[in-house]
Amino acid sequence: MKTARRLDNLGTETAFRVAQAAADWKGQGNQVYPFHLGDLNFPMAAHIVEAMNQAIRDGKTGYCPGPGIPELRAALAGDIGSRRGMTIDPAEVVVTTGGKPVITKFLQAVMDPGEGVLYPNPGFPIYESQIEYLGGTALPYRYVPTDDGFVIDLDHLRASIDDSTVAIIYNDLQNPISAESTDAEREAIAAIAQEFDLWVLSDEAYFEMRYKGRSKSIAALDGMRERTVILYTFSKKFAMTGSRLGCAVAPPVVAEAISTMNTNDESCTTQYVQWAGIAALQGPQDSVGRMLEVLRKRRDATCSIINSIPGMSVAVPGSTFYAFPDVTEAMEAKGIATLADFSTEALHNTGVSFCTREHFGRKQGWENRSYIRLAYSGIGENEITEGLGKLRDWITQG
């Protein structure tokens, strides 16, 4: 029996394949230093756990409204709006099972088959996967490396737009490269969206995962509110990756569409998890600050050692929990031709497990440098120092 042809266009989050290779290597009795998966090895705060347990004890275990319980939608509207300088109506908030479903449901709401969607490349691989799975044309836009990190090639982005283009996915505080837009770059993206009448998905998963300064949302710029959908998740800030709780903040026509999709797809987001989300938003925030301070130390250790390795270099990111070093010369020194081989050889010789640029969207013809991604969200500072020290020794052996 045949399966649907559209499955040929469905990609995956290939970091999980790296995780399997690391698990297999560890299962053979080897030490593994896990830099591959952007999960957090921090517990949920006790008051969030208690709110979830109390909701279960109170019988909040049945169906609830598809767009989310009113109390959580109101709490999200207030919190998201206040942090972005916006006034958000709870009716514009649609609760989802994590942030990831917002990508798919946004595309289903605004893109017909054959229409084009711009997306960051390298970028979160589900963008490319879902555009193509749903029959759209995936239009990658590129980043240019600088001494301070990566910037969007605005000329290339503009040149990629044609009459079939309907939307742009914009990930400020970006996974995997940790790029953060300047005000000028953000305003330029907004101007392009308005000039070409594009919908915008603003993926703000890491909006508050930053080590200094304050994040800004493209949705708050003049003329952007009515064309922008914000992707919000509890996964990062509150270390709730497995709880699967997020939301879309969307113009009414898209909010209604996503709410209808919720009813069709999963009926509703788990009710007792939503009550935990209210506690996360309205309860003590000290655990968030402590987590960021630990992540800052891990970032500093990671970048310091990477920049001490011959043939490797990385700009110190101001946000997220990823480093995206250039390893071109290190690969050449080892006589390794491909990133896949570099990843495997590093794992087998040092125990260091990481994703590569090729796990984050299809590599493009203009790329002539090689990069890897190191996630320091799920590995302690001592392990970082030990593991990357072994990687440095291996690289310097020639």
PDB file of N, CA, C and O in Angstrom, residues 60-132:
ATOM      1  N   LYS A  60      -8.716  19.360  37.343  1.00  0.00           N
ATOM      2  CA  LYS A  60      -8.594  20.094  36.075  1.00  0.00           C
ATOM      3  C   LYS A  60      -7.848  19.213  35.065  1.00  0.00           C
ATOM      4  O   LYS A  60      -6.749  19.542  34.602  1.00  0.00           O
ATOM      5  N   THR A  61      -8.482  18.096  34.743  1.00  0.00           N
ATOM      6  CA  THR A  61      -7.838  17.085  33.905  1.00  0.00           C
ATOM      7  C   THR A  61      -8.647  16.761  32.655  1.00  0.00           C
ATOM      8  O   THR A  61      -8.274  15.861  31.892  1.00  0.00           O
ATOM      9  N   GLY A  62      -9.738  17.466  32.448  1.00  0.00           N
ATOM     10  CA  GLY A  62     -10.597  17.179  31.305  1.00  0.00           C
ATOM     11  C   GLY A  62     -10.361  18.136  30.153  1.00  0.00           C
ATOM     12  O   GLY A  62      -9.382  18.892  30.113  1.00  0.00           O
ATOM     13  N   TYR A  63     -11.287  18.088  29.194  1.00  0.00           N
ATOM     14  CA  TYR A  63     -11.234  19.019  28.072  1.00  0.00           C
ATOM     15  C   TYR A  63     -11.352  20.459  28.565  1.00  0.00           C
ATOM     16  O   TYR A  63     -11.935  20.732  29.623  1.00  0.00           O
ATOM     17  N   CYS A  64     -10.824  21.374  27.764  1.00  0.00           N
ATOM     18  CA  CYS A  64     -10.973  22.799  28.032  1.00  0.00           C
ATOM     19  C   CYS A  64     -11.046  23.510  26.681  1.00  0.00           C
ATOM     20  O   CYS A  64     -10.895  22.878  25.632  1.00  0.00           O
ATOM     21  N   PRO A  65     -11.268  24.813  26.638  1.00  0.00           N
ATOM     22  CA  PRO A  65     -11.420  25.494  25.354  1.00  0.00           C
ATOM     23  C   PRO A  65     -10.204  25.326  24.438  1.00  0.00           C
ATOM     24  O   PRO A  65      -9.053  25.364  24.903  1.00  0.00           O
ATOM     25  N   GLY A  66     -10.458  25.151  23.152  1.00  0.00           N
ATOM     26  CA  GLY A  66      -9.382  24.971  22.183  1.00  0.00           C
ATOM     27  C   GLY A  66      -8.355  26.081  22.171  1.00  0.00           C
ATOM     28  O   GLY A  66      -7.147  25.811  22.057  1.00  0.00           O
ATOM     29  N   PRO A  67      -8.747  27.351  22.291  1.00  0.00           N
ATOM     30  CA  PRO A  67      -7.748  28.425  22.304  1.00  0.00           C
ATOM     31  C   PRO A  67      -7.060  28.631  23.647  1.00  0.00           C
ATOM     32  O   PRO A  67      -6.179  29.487  23.769  1.00  0.00           O
ATOM     33  N   GLY A  68      -7.427  27.829  24.657  1.00  0.00           N
ATOM     34  CA  GLY A  68      -6.793  27.938  25.961  1.00  0.00           C
ATOM     35  C   GLY A  68      -7.765  28.403  27.024  1.00  0.00           C
ATOM     36  O   GLY A  68      -8.804  29.007  26.732  1.00  0.00           O
ATOM     37  N   ILE A  69      -7.441  28.120  28.285  1.00  0.00           N
ATOM     38  CA  ILE A  69      -8.311  28.582  29.367  1.00  0.00           C
ATOM     39  C   ILE A  69      -8.218  30.104  29.456  1.00  0.00           C
ATOM     40  O   ILE A  69      -7.151  30.692  29.237  1.00  0.00           O
ATOM     41  N   PRO A  70      -9.318  30.781  29.752  1.00  0.00           N
ATOM     42  CA  PRO A  70      -9.312  32.246  29.768  1.00  0.00           C
ATOM     43  C   PRO A  70      -8.271  32.842  30.703  1.00  0.00           C
ATOM     44  O   PRO A  70      -7.667  33.883  30.404  1.00  0.00           O
ATOM     45  N   GLU A  71      -8.055  32.191  31.847  1.00  0.00           N
ATOM     46  CA  GLU A  71      -7.111  32.742  32.827  1.00  0.00           C
ATOM     47  C   GLU A  71      -5.683  32.788  32.260  1.00  0.00           C
ATOM     48  O   GLU A  71      -4.945  33.745  32.506  1.00  0.00           O
ATOM     49  N   LEU A  72      -5.283  31.745  31.523  1.00  0.00           N
ATOM     50  CA  LEU A  72      -3.937  31.742  30.951  1.00  0.00           C
ATOM     51  C   LEU A  72      -3.834  32.722  29.795  1.00  0.00           C
ATOM     52  O   LEU A  72      -2.824  33.418  29.654  1.00  0.00           O
ATOM     53  N   ARG A  73      -4.864  32.795  28.955  1.00  0.00           N
ATOM     54  CA  ARG A  73      -4.819  33.742  27.845  1.00  0.00           C
ATOM     55  C   ARG A  73      -4.688  35.174  28.354  1.00  0.00           C
ATOM     56  O   ARG A  73      -3.933  35.978  27.784  1.00  0.00           O
ATOM     57  N   ALA A  74      -5.381  35.490  29.438  1.00  0.00           N
ATOM     58  CA  ALA A  74      -5.272  36.836  30.010  1.00  0.00           C
ATOM     59  C   ALA A  74      -3.882  37.075  30.594  1.00  0.00           C
ATOM     60  O   ALA A  74      -3.292  38.149  30.421  1.00  0.00           O
ATOM     61  N   ALA A  75      -3.347  36.075  31.282  1.00  0.00           N
ATOM     62  CA  ALA A  75      -2.016  36.218  31.872  1.00  0.00           C
ATOM     63  C   ALA A  75      -0.954  36.390  30.778  1.00  0.00           C
ATOM     64  O   ALA A  75      -0.027  37.203  30.911  1.00  0.00           O
ATOM     65  N   LEU A  76      -1.075  35.617  29.702  1.00  0.00           N
ATOM     66  CA  LEU A  76      -0.130  35.740  28.591  1.00  0.00           C
ATOM     67  C   LEU A  76      -0.243  37.094  27.914  1.00  0.00           C
ATOM     68  O   LEU A  76       0.770  37.719  27.585  1.00  0.00           O
ATOM     69  N   ALA A  77      -1.456  37.562  27.694  1.00  0.00           N
ATOM     70  CA  ALA A  77      -1.646  38.868  27.063  1.00  0.00           C
ATOM     71  C   ALA A  77      -0.959  39.962  27.871  1.00  0.00           C
ATOM     72  O   ALA A  77      -0.269  40.832  27.318  1.00  0.00           O
ATOM     73  N   GLY A  78      -1.121  39.913  29.195  1.00  0.00           N
ATOM     74  CA  GLY A  78      -0.507  40.919  30.043  1.00  0.00           C
ATOM     75  C   GLY A  78       1.005  40.830  30.067  1.00  0.00           C
ATOM     76  O   GLY A  78       1.702  41.839  29.935  1.00  0.00           O
ATOM     77  N   ASP A  79       1.544  39.612  30.203  1.00  0.00           N
ATOM     78  CA  ASP A  79       2.988  39.446  30.319  1.00  0.00           C
ATOM     79  C   ASP A  79       3.693  39.723  28.995  1.00  0.00           C
ATOM     80  O   ASP A  79       4.669  40.486  28.949  1.00  0.00           O
ATOM     81  N   ILE A  80       3.220  39.123  27.918  1.00  0.00           N
ATOM     82  CA  ILE A  80       3.856  39.322  26.611  1.00  0.00           C
ATOM     83  C   ILE A  80       3.751  40.777  26.188  1.00  0.00           C
ATOM     84  O   ILE A  80       4.713  41.375  25.691  1.00  0.00           O
ATOM     85  N   GLY A  81       2.581  41.377  26.399  1.00  0.00           N
ATOM     86  CA  GLY A  81       2.399  42.773  26.015  1.00  0.00           C
ATOM     87  C   GLY A  81       3.288  43.724  26.790  1.00  0.00           C
ATOM     88  O   GLY A  81       3.934  44.610  26.211  1.00  0.00           O
ATOM     89  N   SER A  82       3.376  43.537  28.107  1.00  0.00           N
ATOM     90  CA  SER A  82       4.162  44.465  28.937  1.00  0.00           C
ATOM     91  C   SER A  82       5.645  44.399  28.605  1.00  0.00           C
ATOM     92  O   SER A  82       6.349  45.411  28.667  1.00  0.00           O
ATOM     93  N   ARG A  83       6.131  43.243  28.221  1.00  0.00           N
ATOM     94  CA  ARG A  83       7.550  43.088  27.921  1.00  0.00           C
ATOM     95  C   ARG A  83       7.897  43.570  26.513  1.00  0.00           C
ATOM     96  O   ARG A  83       9.070  43.710  26.180  1.00  0.00           O
ATOM     97  N   ARG A  84       6.892  43.854  25.700  1.00  0.00           N
ATOM     98  CA  ARG A  84       7.135  44.307  24.327  1.00  0.00           C
ATOM     99  C   ARG A  84       6.578  45.698  24.065  1.00  0.00           C
ATOM    100  O   ARG A  84       6.603  46.170  22.924  1.00  0.00           O
ATOM    101  N   GLY A  85       6.040  46.329  25.081  1.00  0.00           N
ATOM    102  CA  GLY A  85       5.466  47.660  24.903  1.00  0.00           C
ATOM    103  C   GLY A  85       4.215  47.649  24.058  1.00  0.00           C
ATOM    104  O   GLY A  85       3.935  48.577  23.308  1.00  0.00           O
ATOM    105  N   MET A  86       3.415  46.574  24.197  1.00  0.00           N
ATOM    106  CA  MET A  86       2.208  46.411  23.402  1.00  0.00           C
ATOM    107  C   MET A  86       1.012  46.168  24.320  1.00  0.00           C
ATOM    108  O   MET A  86       1.166  45.666  25.430  1.00  0.00           O
ATOM    109  N   THR A  87      -0.169  46.526  23.850  1.00  0.00           N
ATOM    110  CA  THR A  87      -1.400  46.156  24.523  1.00  0.00           C
ATOM    111  C   THR A  87      -2.024  45.016  23.735  1.00  0.00           C
ATOM    112  O   THR A  87      -2.361  45.176  22.557  1.00  0.00           O
ATOM    113  N   ILE A  88      -2.152  43.857  24.365  1.00  0.00           N
ATOM    114  CA  ILE A  88      -2.638  42.654  23.687  1.00  0.00           C
ATOM    115  C   ILE A  88      -3.972  42.239  24.289  1.00  0.00           C
ATOM    116  O   ILE A  88      -4.118  42.148  25.514  1.00  0.00           O
ATOM    117  N   ASP A  89      -4.933  41.999  23.435  1.00  0.00           N
ATOM    118  CA  ASP A  89      -6.238  41.487  23.863  1.00  0.00           C
ATOM    119  C   ASP A  89      -6.114  39.977  24.059  1.00  0.00           C
ATOM    120  O   ASP A  89      -5.556  39.279  23.202  1.00  0.00           O
ATOM    121  N   PRO A  90      -6.630  39.441  25.160  1.00  0.00           N
ATOM    122  CA  PRO A  90      -6.569  37.983  25.341  1.00  0.00           C
ATOM    123  C   PRO A  90      -7.151  37.200  24.162  1.00  0.00           C
ATOM    124  O   PRO A  90      -6.746  36.057  23.923  1.00  0.00           O
ATOM    125  N   ALA A  91      -8.076  37.796  23.414  1.00  0.00           N
ATOM    126  CA  ALA A  91      -8.651  37.113  22.256  1.00  0.00           C
ATOM    127  C   ALA A  91      -7.617  36.897  21.151  1.00  0.00           C
ATOM    128  O   ALA A  91      -7.821  36.057  20.265  1.00  0.00           O
ATOM    129  N   GLU A  92      -6.513  37.647  21.194  1.00  0.00           N
ATOM    130  CA  GLU A  92      -5.434  37.490  20.213  1.00  0.00           C
ATOM    131  C   GLU A  92      -4.459  36.379  20.602  1.00  0.00           C
ATOM    132  O   GLU A  92      -3.559  36.053  19.834  1.00  0.00           O
ATOM    133  N   VAL A  93      -4.632  35.810  21.785  1.00  0.00           N
ATOM    134  CA  VAL A  93      -3.737  34.771  22.296  1.00  0.00           C
ATOM    135  C   VAL A  93      -4.389  33.401  22.115  1.00  0.00           C
ATOM    136  O   VAL A  93      -5.512  33.181  22.567  1.00  0.00           O
ATOM    137  N   VAL A  94      -3.664  32.495  21.454  1.00  0.00           N
ATOM    138  CA  VAL A  94      -4.150  31.124  21.290  1.00  0.00           C
ATOM    139  C   VAL A  94      -3.099  30.190  21.872  1.00  0.00           C
ATOM    140  O   VAL A  94      -1.956  30.149  21.406  1.00  0.00           O
ATOM    141  N   VAL A  95      -3.470  29.449  22.899  1.00  0.00           N
ATOM    142  CA  VAL A  95      -2.548  28.531  23.586  1.00  0.00           C
ATOM    143  C   VAL A  95      -2.310  27.309  22.709  1.00  0.00           C
ATOM    144  O   VAL A  95      -3.224  26.794  22.057  1.00  0.00           O
ATOM    145  N   THR A  96      -1.060  26.839  22.700  1.00  0.00           N
ATOM    146  CA  THR A  96      -0.673  25.684  21.884  1.00  0.00           C
ATOM    147  C   THR A  96       0.183  24.726  22.714  1.00  0.00           C
ATOM    148  O   THR A  96       0.681  25.073  23.774  1.00  0.00           O
ATOM    149  N   THR A  97       0.357  23.541  22.174  1.00  0.00           N
ATOM    150  CA  THR A  97       1.158  22.519  22.856  1.00  0.00           C
ATOM    151  C   THR A  97       2.643  22.765  22.560  1.00  0.00           C
ATOM    152  O   THR A  97       3.288  21.992  21.850  1.00  0.00           O
ATOM    153  N   GLY A  98       3.181  23.828  23.118  1.00  0.00           N
ATOM    154  CA  GLY A  98       4.553  24.243  22.848  1.00  0.00           C
ATOM    155  C   GLY A  98       4.587  25.311  21.776  1.00  0.00           C
ATOM    156  O   GLY A  98       3.563  25.662  21.170  1.00  0.00           O
ATOM    157  N   GLY A  99       5.793  25.813  21.507  1.00  0.00           N
ATOM    158  CA  GLY A  99       5.936  26.837  20.475  1.00  0.00           C
ATOM    159  C   GLY A  99       5.945  26.276  19.073  1.00  0.00           C
ATOM    160  O   GLY A  99       5.495  26.925  18.119  1.00  0.00           O
ATOM    161  N   LYS A 100       6.440  25.056  18.904  1.00  0.00           N
ATOM    162  CA  LYS A 100       6.625  24.482  17.565  1.00  0.00           C
ATOM    163  C   LYS A 100       5.346  24.426  16.742  1.00  0.00           C
ATOM    164  O   LYS A 100       5.371  24.715  15.543  1.00  0.00           O
ATOM    165  N   PRO A 101       4.180  24.047  17.325  1.00  0.00           N
ATOM    166  CA  PRO A 101       2.964  23.997  16.505  1.00  0.00           C
ATOM    167  C   PRO A 101       2.583  25.336  15.885  1.00  0.00           C
ATOM    168  O   PRO A 101       1.870  25.368  14.878  1.00  0.00           O
ATOM    169  N   VAL A 102       3.043  26.435  16.469  1.00  0.00           N
ATOM    170  CA  VAL A 102       2.715  27.746  15.904  1.00  0.00           C
ATOM    171  C   VAL A 102       3.289  27.881  14.496  1.00  0.00           C
ATOM    172  O   VAL A 102       2.684  28.508  13.622  1.00  0.00           O
ATOM    173  N   ILE A 103       4.446  27.270  14.254  1.00  0.00           N
ATOM    174  CA  ILE A 103       5.064  27.340  12.931  1.00  0.00           C
ATOM    175  C   ILE A 103       4.137  26.718  11.892  1.00  0.00           C
ATOM    176  O   ILE A 103       3.790  27.332  10.875  1.00  0.00           O
ATOM    177  N   THR A 104       3.711  25.497  12.157  1.00  0.00           N
ATOM    178  CA  THR A 104       2.857  24.774  11.220  1.00  0.00           C
ATOM    179  C   THR A 104       1.518  25.472  11.033  1.00  0.00           C
ATOM    180  O   THR A 104       1.040  25.640   9.900  1.00  0.00           O
ATOM    181  N   LYS A 105       0.930  25.906  12.121  1.00  0.00           N
ATOM    182  CA  LYS A 105      -0.413  26.494  12.038  1.00  0.00           C
ATOM    183  C   LYS A 105      -0.385  27.878  11.407  1.00  0.00           C
ATOM    184  O   LYS A 105      -1.326  28.264  10.696  1.00  0.00           O
ATOM    185  N   PHE A 106       0.682  28.621  11.625  1.00  0.00           N
ATOM    186  CA  PHE A 106       0.858  29.897  10.919  1.00  0.00           C
ATOM    187  C   PHE A 106       0.901  29.655   9.417  1.00  0.00           C
ATOM    188  O   PHE A 106       0.205  30.325   8.637  1.00  0.00           O
ATOM    189  N   LEU A 107       1.708  28.692   8.984  1.00  0.00           N
ATOM    190  CA  LEU A 107       1.834  28.405   7.553  1.00  0.00           C
ATOM    191  C   LEU A 107       0.511  27.929   6.969  1.00  0.00           C
ATOM    192  O   LEU A 107       0.126  28.332   5.860  1.00  0.00           O
ATOM    193  N   GLN A 108      -0.191  27.081   7.686  1.00  0.00           N
ATOM    194  CA  GLN A 108      -1.491  26.618   7.192  1.00  0.00           C
ATOM    195  C   GLN A 108      -2.485  27.768   7.065  1.00  0.00           C
ATOM    196  O   GLN A 108      -3.355  27.747   6.181  1.00  0.00           O
ATOM    197  N   ALA A 109      -2.341  28.766   7.920  1.00  0.00           N
ATOM    198  CA  ALA A 109      -3.286  29.888   7.917  1.00  0.00           C
ATOM    199  C   ALA A 109      -3.008  30.890   6.802  1.00  0.00           C
ATOM    200  O   ALA A 109      -3.950  31.519   6.296  1.00  0.00           O
ATOM    201  N   VAL A 110      -1.745  31.056   6.393  1.00  0.00           N
ATOM    202  CA  VAL A 110      -1.422  32.166   5.482  1.00  0.00           C
ATOM    203  C   VAL A 110      -0.858  31.717   4.137  1.00  0.00           C
ATOM    204  O   VAL A 110      -0.764  32.534   3.211  1.00  0.00           O
ATOM    205  N   MET A 111      -0.459  30.454   3.993  1.00  0.00           N
ATOM    206  CA  MET A 111       0.235  29.996   2.780  1.00  0.00           C
ATOM    207  C   MET A 111      -0.569  28.935   2.060  1.00  0.00           C
ATOM    208  O   MET A 111      -0.958  27.928   2.656  1.00  0.00           O
ATOM    209  N   ASP A 112      -0.812  29.156   0.781  1.00  0.00           N
ATOM    210  CA  ASP A 112      -1.397  28.125  -0.066  1.00  0.00           C
ATOM    211  C   ASP A 112      -0.288  27.375  -0.792  1.00  0.00           C
ATOM    212  O   ASP A 112       0.832  27.895  -0.950  1.00  0.00           O
ATOM    213  N   PRO A 113      -0.556  26.140  -1.253  1.00  0.00           N
ATOM    214  CA  PRO A 113       0.453  25.414  -2.028  1.00  0.00           C
ATOM    215  C   PRO A 113       0.963  26.238  -3.210  1.00  0.00           C
ATOM    216  O   PRO A 113       0.187  26.903  -3.896  1.00  0.00           O
ATOM    217  N   GLY A 114       2.277  26.183  -3.401  1.00  0.00           N
ATOM    218  CA  GLY A 114       2.907  26.919  -4.491  1.00  0.00           C
ATOM    219  C   GLY A 114       3.368  28.313  -4.108  1.00  0.00           C
ATOM    220  O   GLY A 114       4.147  28.933  -4.843  1.00  0.00           O
ATOM    221  N   GLU A 115       2.913  28.823  -2.948  1.00  0.00           N
ATOM    222  CA  GLU A 115       3.328  30.161  -2.528  1.00  0.00           C
ATOM    223  C   GLU A 115       4.648  30.089  -1.753  1.00  0.00           C
ATOM    224  O   GLU A 115       4.997  29.065  -1.173  1.00  0.00           O
ATOM    225  N   GLY A 116       5.377  31.201  -1.761  1.00  0.00           N
ATOM    226  CA  GLY A 116       6.707  31.228  -1.187  1.00  0.00           C
ATOM    227  C   GLY A 116       6.749  31.810   0.212  1.00  0.00           C
ATOM    228  O   GLY A 116       6.011  32.747   0.534  1.00  0.00           O
ATOM    229  N   VAL A 117       7.629  31.252   1.032  1.00  0.00           N
ATOM    230  CA  VAL A 117       7.859  31.762   2.385  1.00  0.00           C
ATOM    231  C   VAL A 117       9.361  31.886   2.606  1.00  0.00           C
ATOM    232  O   VAL A 117      10.103  30.917   2.418  1.00  0.00           O
ATOM    233  N   LEU A 118       9.793  33.065   2.985  1.00  0.00           N
ATOM    234  CA  LEU A 118      11.188  33.308   3.330  1.00  0.00           C
ATOM    235  C   LEU A 118      11.477  32.752   4.721  1.00  0.00           C
ATOM    236  O   LEU A 118      10.652  32.891   5.626  1.00  0.00           O
ATOM    237  N   TYR A 119      12.660  32.152   4.883  1.00  0.00           N
ATOM    238  CA  TYR A 119      13.001  31.607   6.194  1.00  0.00           C
ATOM    239  C   TYR A 119      14.518  31.688   6.392  1.00  0.00           C
ATOM    240  O   TYR A 119      15.280  31.656   5.423  1.00  0.00           O
ATOM    241  N   PRO A 120      14.977  31.803   7.635  1.00  0.00           N
ATOM    242  CA  PRO A 120      16.413  31.927   7.900  1.00  0.00           C
ATOM    243  C   PRO A 120      17.141  30.615   7.673  1.00  0.00           C
ATOM    244  O   PRO A 120      16.676  29.557   8.087  1.00  0.00           O
ATOM    245  N   ASN A 121      18.304  30.694   7.025  1.00  0.00           N
ATOM    246  CA  ASN A 121      19.103  29.503   6.748  1.00  0.00           C
ATOM    247  C   ASN A 121      20.574  29.875   6.870  1.00  0.00           C
ATOM    248  O   ASN A 121      21.057  30.690   6.082  1.00  0.00           O
ATOM    249  N   PRO A 122      21.314  29.311   7.855  1.00  0.00           N
ATOM    250  CA  PRO A 122      20.858  28.286   8.801  1.00  0.00           C
ATOM    251  C   PRO A 122      19.779  28.808   9.749  1.00  0.00           C
ATOM    252  O   PRO A 122      19.769  29.975  10.118  1.00  0.00           O
ATOM    253  N   GLY A 123      18.906  27.901  10.134  1.00  0.00           N
ATOM    254  CA  GLY A 123      17.815  28.239  11.033  1.00  0.00           C
ATOM    255  C   GLY A 123      17.183  26.979  11.574  1.00  0.00           C
ATOM    256  O   GLY A 123      17.583  25.861  11.229  1.00  0.00           O
ATOM    257  N   PHE A 124      16.183  27.145  12.405  1.00  0.00           N
ATOM    258  CA  PHE A 124      15.480  26.008  12.990  1.00  0.00           C
ATOM    259  C   PHE A 124      14.950  25.143  11.848  1.00  0.00           C
ATOM    260  O   PHE A 124      14.221  25.628  10.971  1.00  0.00           O
ATOM    261  N   PRO A 125      15.291  23.842  11.803  1.00  0.00           N
ATOM    262  CA  PRO A 125      15.006  23.042  10.605  1.00  0.00           C
ATOM    263  C   PRO A 125      13.528  22.828  10.320  1.00  0.00           C
ATOM    264  O   PRO A 125      13.153  22.500   9.188  1.00  0.00           O
ATOM    265  N   ILE A 126      12.677  23.020  11.316  1.00  0.00           N
ATOM    266  CA  ILE A 126      11.248  22.787  11.112  1.00  0.00           C
ATOM    267  C   ILE A 126      10.643  23.836  10.179  1.00  0.00           C
ATOM    268  O   ILE A 126       9.632  23.589   9.524  1.00  0.00           O
ATOM    269  N   TYR A 127      11.266  25.024  10.082  1.00  0.00           N
ATOM    270  CA  TYR A 127      10.758  26.018   9.125  1.00  0.00           C
ATOM    271  C   TYR A 127      10.747  25.430   7.718  1.00  0.00           C
ATOM    272  O   TYR A 127       9.718  25.395   7.043  1.00  0.00           O
ATOM    273  N   GLU A 128      11.900  25.003   7.274  1.00  0.00           N
ATOM    274  CA  GLU A 128      12.048  24.455   5.928  1.00  0.00           C
ATOM    275  C   GLU A 128      11.174  23.232   5.746  1.00  0.00           C
ATOM    276  O   GLU A 128      10.489  23.067   4.715  1.00  0.00           O
ATOM    277  N   SER A 129      11.176  22.344   6.733  1.00  0.00           N
ATOM    278  CA  SER A 129      10.408  21.116   6.662  1.00  0.00           C
ATOM    279  C   SER A 129       8.925  21.385   6.453  1.00  0.00           C
ATOM    280  O   SER A 129       8.277  20.800   5.575  1.00  0.00           O
ATOM    281  N   GLN A 130       8.364  22.281   7.240  1.00  0.00           N
ATOM    282  CA  GLN A 130       6.921  22.506   7.185  1.00  0.00           C
ATOM    283  C   GLN A 130       6.494  23.295   5.943  1.00  0.00           C
ATOM    284  O   GLN A 130       5.423  23.055   5.395  1.00  0.00           O
ATOM    285  N   ILE A 131       7.303  24.241   5.508  1.00  0.00           N
ATOM    286  CA  ILE A 131       6.979  24.963   4.268  1.00  0.00           C
ATOM    287  C   ILE A 131       6.832  23.965   3.121  1.00  0.00           C
ATOM    288  O   ILE A 131       5.848  23.988   2.368  1.00  0.00           O
ATOM    289  N   GLU A 132       7.808  23.068   3.002  1.00  0.00           N
ATOM    290  CA  GLU A 132       7.797  22.128   1.887  1.00  0.00           C
ATOM    291  C   GLU A 132       6.734  21.046   2.072  1.00  0.00           C
ATOM    292  O   GLU A 132       6.084  20.636   1.102  1.00  0.00           O
TER     293      GLU A 132
END
